Amino acid sequence: DPCQNFHCKRGKVCHADKQGKPHCVCQDPAACPPTKDYEHVCGTDNKTYDGTCQLFGTKCQLEGTKMGRQLHLDYMGSCKYIPACTDYEVDQFPLRMRDWLKNILIQYYERDLNTSGILTEKQRNKVKKIYQNDKRLVAGDHPVELLLHDFEKNYHMYVYPVHWQFHQLDQHPVDRLLTHSELAPLRASLVPMEHCITRFFQECDGDHDKLIAFKEWCHCFGIKE
């Protein structure tokens, strides 16, 4: 099969021509495998797609058009009303996000105590100190004042999770800059729960070049020079 090891980007599938040469063609959205309700996604055109296969297949078929350029994955799940983010909420957002990232790393560390897997040995050593210090704040919905006080008092515990998340996203390519598509996996999964995340990332891009540099990312989360 000439298509066996031939890679196509999202929205395209491999097709062998009459000479047996593989090339990429747009995925037919109607030919995408059936999905469950929880696999539905919302596009930036505010339409619900049965899954990412259907969304990116549609985007591919619109290639070269304004509509195609503007169509992206907005968030996971069916489209719904997302309320506007207030100035107060966007100011408080880094507090919750920092706490959430810290708790994720602690969960990964606990899981890796029994089976190695998610974190590297170097990452485990970093998180071990955070884990040992984190019995004060139990994961939960904490008031803003408590999160702010804990950040100021235990600043060092919040720095690594912020750095770690940036480097998890900075993959294609690794260049200390986050593109829209590199941010998408985090953004898309959080929008239904955290309606301020889109505005937060827009405001992180201080120089409006559509890229979030490492310094901009840290500044957004309140991490000092």
Tab-separated table of C-alpha atoms in Angstrom, residues 88-210:
chain	number	residue	atom	x	y	z
A	88	TYR	CA	-12.765	41.537	36.664
A	89	GLU	CA	-12.893	37.893	35.526
A	90	VAL	CA	-9.909	38.236	33.189
A	91	ASP	CA	-7.915	39.840	36.039
A	92	GLN	CA	-8.665	36.846	38.291
A	93	PHE	CA	-8.075	34.251	35.561
A	94	PRO	CA	-4.281	33.788	36.101
A	95	LEU	CA	-4.923	32.940	39.775
A	96	ARG	CA	-7.185	30.004	38.907
A	97	MET	CA	-5.075	28.916	35.946
A	98	ARG	CA	-1.848	28.834	37.985
A	99	ASP	CA	-3.556	26.764	40.682
A	100	TRP	CA	-5.011	24.413	38.054
A	101	LEU	CA	-1.616	23.843	36.382
A	102	LYS	CA	-0.014	23.144	39.759
A	103	ASN	CA	-2.741	20.621	40.617
A	104	ILE	CA	-2.364	18.870	37.244
A	105	LEU	CA	1.365	18.385	37.802
A	106	ILE	CA	0.706	17.047	41.306
A	107	GLN	CA	-1.840	14.564	39.907
A	108	TYR	CA	0.692	13.430	37.292
A	109	TYR	CA	3.311	13.024	40.017
A	110	GLU	CA	0.954	10.909	42.168
A	111	ARG	CA	0.105	8.721	39.171
A	112	ASP	CA	3.801	8.285	38.357
A	113	LEU	CA	4.603	7.125	41.908
A	114	ASN	CA	3.225	3.701	40.993
A	115	THR	CA	3.933	3.581	37.258
A	116	SER	CA	6.442	5.705	35.403
A	117	GLY	CA	4.991	7.365	32.348
A	118	ILE	CA	3.805	10.943	32.079
A	119	LEU	CA	6.666	12.894	33.670
A	120	THR	CA	10.369	12.460	32.973
A	121	GLU	CA	12.723	11.827	35.909
A	122	LYS	CA	13.903	15.456	35.768
A	123	GLN	CA	10.283	16.683	35.837
A	124	ARG	CA	9.431	14.345	38.739
A	125	ASN	CA	12.308	15.772	40.767
A	126	LYS	CA	11.005	19.302	40.152
A	127	VAL	CA	7.413	18.394	41.044
A	128	LYS	CA	8.447	16.377	44.134
A	129	LYS	CA	9.207	19.596	46.064
A	130	ILE	CA	5.896	21.128	44.989
A	131	TYR	CA	4.076	17.907	45.963
A	132	GLN	CA	5.664	17.814	49.425
A	133	ASN	CA	4.749	21.456	50.049
A	134	ASP	CA	1.212	21.257	48.726
A	135	LYS	CA	-0.691	19.719	51.601
A	136	ARG	CA	-1.834	23.197	52.708
A	137	LEU	CA	-4.176	23.929	49.789
A	138	VAL	CA	-6.414	20.998	48.910
A	139	ALA	CA	-7.573	21.067	45.270
A	140	GLY	CA	-10.918	22.795	44.969
A	141	ASP	CA	-12.724	26.014	44.212
A	142	HIS	CA	-10.806	28.497	46.347
A	143	PRO	CA	-11.660	32.174	46.876
A	144	VAL	CA	-9.536	34.670	44.956
A	145	GLU	CA	-8.043	36.100	48.157
A	146	LEU	CA	-6.719	32.699	49.238
A	147	LEU	CA	-5.192	31.971	45.817
A	148	LEU	CA	-3.524	35.396	45.726
A	149	HIS	CA	-2.166	35.000	49.259
A	150	ASP	CA	-0.802	31.535	48.464
A	151	PHE	CA	0.839	32.762	45.241
A	152	GLU	CA	2.603	35.576	47.086
A	153	LYS	CA	3.641	33.344	49.978
A	154	ASN	CA	4.659	30.276	47.924
A	155	TYR	CA	5.674	31.946	44.655
A	156	HIS	CA	8.388	29.353	43.842
A	157	MET	CA	5.774	26.567	43.711
A	158	TYR	CA	3.884	28.233	40.864
A	159	VAL	CA	6.796	29.083	38.552
A	160	TYR	CA	7.612	25.583	37.310
A	161	PRO	CA	4.015	24.571	36.389
A	162	VAL	CA	3.706	27.743	34.242
A	163	HIS	CA	7.039	27.010	32.507
A	164	TRP	CA	6.118	23.321	32.098
A	165	GLN	CA	2.789	24.075	30.373
A	166	PHE	CA	4.467	26.431	27.891
A	167	HIS	CA	7.015	23.790	26.887
A	168	GLN	CA	4.299	21.112	26.628
A	169	LEU	CA	2.555	23.286	24.026
A	170	ASP	CA	5.679	24.571	22.222
A	171	GLN	CA	6.205	21.547	19.938
A	172	HIS	CA	5.652	22.439	16.259
A	173	PRO	CA	8.368	23.761	16.077
A	174	VAL	CA	10.135	24.187	19.434
A	175	ASP	CA	10.988	27.890	19.141
A	176	ARG	CA	9.818	29.559	22.407
A	177	LEU	CA	6.807	30.931	20.514
A	178	LEU	CA	3.226	29.611	20.685
A	179	THR	CA	1.133	29.741	17.526
A	180	HIS	CA	-2.672	29.555	17.347
A	181	SER	CA	-2.488	25.831	16.480
A	182	GLU	CA	-0.043	25.076	19.331
A	183	LEU	CA	-2.397	26.760	21.815
A	184	ALA	CA	-5.465	25.005	20.392
A	185	PRO	CA	-5.255	21.725	22.398
A	186	LEU	CA	-5.264	23.603	25.723
A	187	ARG	CA	-7.702	26.316	24.667
A	188	ALA	CA	-10.213	23.999	23.005
A	189	SER	CA	-10.530	21.729	26.023
A	190	LEU	CA	-10.947	24.619	28.497
A	191	VAL	CA	-13.330	27.053	26.740
A	192	PRO	CA	-16.565	25.341	27.921
A	193	MET	CA	-15.386	25.575	31.570
A	194	GLU	CA	-13.258	28.740	31.446
A	195	HIS	CA	-14.931	31.272	29.165
A	196	CYS	CA	-12.147	33.837	29.759
A	197	ILE	CA	-9.368	31.746	28.232
A	198	THR	CA	-9.752	33.162	24.700
A	199	ARG	CA	-9.550	36.775	25.864
A	200	PHE	CA	-6.726	35.869	28.271
A	201	PHE	CA	-4.573	34.483	25.440
A	202	GLN	CA	-5.432	37.442	23.181
A	203	GLU	CA	-4.240	39.864	25.868
A	204	CYS	CA	-1.110	37.750	26.498
A	205	ASP	CA	0.030	38.664	22.979
A	206	GLY	CA	1.376	42.061	24.013
A	207	ASP	CA	2.941	42.958	20.639
A	208	HIS	CA	-0.090	41.660	18.622
A	209	ASP	CA	2.030	39.478	16.321
A	210	LYS	CA	-0.373	36.486	16.742
